[in-house]
Coordinates of C-alpha atoms in Angstrom, one line a residue:
M1 CA 78.6 -66.8 -12.9
V2 CA 75.4 -64.7 -12.0
R3 CA 72.3 -63.6 -14.0
V4 CA 70.8 -60.9 -13.3
S5 CA 66.8 -60.6 -12.6
K6 CA 64.7 -59.3 -15.9
E7 CA 63.6 -56.8 -13.6
E8 CA 67.1 -55.7 -13.5
Y9 CA 68.1 -56.4 -16.6
Y10 CA 65.2 -53.8 -17.7
L11 CA 66.1 -51.3 -15.5
D12 CA 69.8 -51.4 -16.8
I13 CA 68.2 -50.9 -20.0
A14 CA 66.3 -48.0 -18.9
E15 CA 69.5 -46.3 -17.0
H16 CA 71.1 -46.4 -20.7
V17 CA 68.1 -44.8 -22.2
L18 CA 68.6 -42.0 -20.0
E19 CA 71.8 -41.1 -21.5
R20 CA 70.0 -39.9 -24.6
S21 CA 68.0 -37.0 -21.9
T22 CA 69.1 -33.4 -23.0
C23 CA 67.7 -32.2 -20.1
L24 CA 69.7 -30.1 -17.6
R25 CA 67.7 -30.6 -14.1
R26 CA 67.1 -34.6 -14.2
R27 CA 67.6 -37.2 -16.4
Y28 CA 65.0 -39.6 -16.8
G29 CA 65.1 -43.2 -19.2
A30 CA 61.8 -45.3 -19.8
V31 CA 61.1 -49.2 -21.3
I32 CA 58.0 -50.2 -22.1
V33 CA 57.8 -53.8 -21.9
N34 CA 55.3 -56.5 -22.9
N35 CA 55.3 -60.2 -22.7
D36 CA 58.9 -60.0 -22.1
E37 CA 59.6 -57.8 -25.1
I38 CA 60.5 -54.5 -25.3
V39 CA 57.8 -52.4 -26.9
S40 CA 59.3 -49.1 -27.1
T41 CA 61.6 -46.5 -25.0
G42 CA 61.5 -42.7 -24.1
Y43 CA 64.1 -40.5 -22.5
N44 CA 63.2 -37.1 -21.2
G45 CA 63.8 -34.2 -23.6
S46 CA 63.2 -31.1 -26.2
A47 CA 60.0 -32.2 -28.4
R48 CA 61.3 -33.0 -31.9
G49 CA 62.3 -29.7 -33.9
D50 CA 63.2 -27.5 -30.8
I51 CA 66.4 -26.5 -29.6
N52 CA 67.5 -29.1 -26.5
C53 CA 68.2 -27.6 -23.6
C54 CA 71.5 -29.2 -23.5
D55 CA 72.5 -27.1 -26.6
R56 CA 70.8 -23.7 -25.7
G57 CA 73.1 -24.1 -22.0
V58 CA 70.0 -23.1 -19.5
C59 CA 67.0 -24.5 -18.4
R60 CA 63.9 -22.3 -18.1
R61 CA 62.7 -23.6 -14.9
E62 CA 66.0 -23.5 -13.4
E63 CA 66.2 -19.5 -14.7
L64 CA 62.9 -18.2 -13.4
G65 CA 64.2 -20.2 -9.9
V66 CA 61.0 -22.9 -10.1
P67 CA 61.0 -25.5 -7.8
K68 CA 61.2 -29.0 -8.7
G69 CA 57.5 -31.0 -9.2
E70 CA 56.1 -27.2 -10.3
R71 CA 55.4 -25.6 -13.1
Y72 CA 55.8 -28.0 -15.8
E73 CA 54.4 -25.6 -18.9
L74 CA 57.7 -23.9 -18.5
C75 CA 59.3 -27.2 -19.6
R76 CA 60.6 -27.7 -22.7
A77 CA 61.1 -31.5 -22.5
V78 CA 58.4 -34.5 -22.9
H79 CA 58.8 -36.8 -20.4
A80 CA 60.3 -40.1 -20.9
E81 CA 56.8 -42.0 -20.2
Q82 CA 55.3 -39.9 -22.8
N83 CA 58.3 -39.9 -25.2
A84 CA 58.2 -44.2 -25.3
I85 CA 54.0 -44.2 -25.3
I86 CA 54.1 -42.0 -28.2
S87 CA 57.0 -44.7 -30.2
A88 CA 54.3 -47.5 -29.3
A89 CA 50.8 -48.7 -30.7
R90 CA 48.2 -49.0 -27.8
R91 CA 47.4 -52.5 -28.7
D92 CA 51.2 -53.5 -28.0
M93 CA 51.3 -51.8 -24.7
I94 CA 47.8 -53.4 -23.3
N95 CA 48.8 -55.0 -19.6
S96 CA 52.5 -54.0 -20.3
T97 CA 55.1 -52.7 -17.7
I98 CA 57.2 -49.9 -17.6
Y99 CA 60.7 -49.8 -16.0
I100 CA 61.6 -46.1 -15.2
V101 CA 65.2 -44.6 -14.2
G102 CA 65.4 -41.5 -13.4
K103 CA 68.9 -39.4 -12.1
E104 CA 69.8 -36.4 -10.7
L105 CA 72.7 -34.5 -12.4
D106 CA 75.0 -35.7 -9.2
G107 CA 74.4 -39.3 -10.4
Q108 CA 72.3 -39.8 -7.4
Y109 CA 69.1 -41.8 -8.7
A110 CA 65.7 -39.6 -8.3
N111 CA 61.9 -40.8 -7.6
P112 CA 61.0 -42.8 -10.5
K113 CA 56.9 -42.3 -9.8
P114 CA 55.6 -40.9 -12.6
C115 CA 54.3 -37.3 -12.4
L116 CA 50.3 -36.9 -13.0
L117 CA 49.8 -36.5 -16.3
C118 CA 52.2 -39.5 -17.2
S119 CA 50.3 -41.6 -15.0
R120 CA 47.0 -40.6 -16.5
M121 CA 48.8 -41.0 -19.8
L122 CA 50.3 -44.6 -18.7
K123 CA 46.5 -45.6 -18.3
N124 CA 45.0 -44.6 -21.4
A125 CA 47.6 -46.0 -22.8
G126 CA 46.9 -49.7 -21.4
V127 CA 50.1 -50.1 -19.1
T128 CA 49.5 -51.6 -15.7
T129 CA 52.5 -51.8 -13.9
V130 CA 55.5 -49.3 -13.5
L131 CA 58.7 -50.9 -12.0
G132 CA 61.4 -48.2 -11.5
R133 CA 65.1 -47.9 -9.6
G134 CA 64.1 -45.9 -6.3
T135 CA 66.3 -43.3 -4.8
A136 CA 68.4 -46.1 -2.8
G137 CA 68.8 -48.0 -6.3
D138 CA 66.5 -50.4 -4.8
I139 CA 63.5 -51.8 -7.3
I140 CA 60.4 -50.0 -6.6
E141 CA 56.8 -51.6 -7.8
L142 CA 53.7 -49.2 -8.7
A143 CA 50.6 -50.1 -10.0
V144 CA 49.4 -47.4 -12.5
A145 CA 45.7 -48.0 -11.5
E146 CA 47.0 -46.6 -8.0
L147 CA 48.8 -43.4 -9.6

């Protein structure tokens, strides 16, 4: 019997969480863990009450030909990290780790590094470490303070 590491365990959960994503460009899942307990999860998708891009059948940024990583203000989605933070109390996130897995639509892993806005939110929430599944499927560790 082979037992997976805790890092792989939480990354596997984040990978399942991303299956709830409603984004037509890239899907992300996030899990915040503190003291070996799951605090919250989040995936990227439209704000509550808004029509999901997967239901609309079109991505606004794709329609406009916006390159990846640009013009986030045009996006209808709330990022996975943001949704995980929204669903948790700050006291539960102090010195915690967020596990992030992203996938391109072709199934390849996407860069797990949080965007600038998410990085600032993670810092303010008290999250100290990001562990993500890299584009090669490897584990990448990032210190939130250095993002």
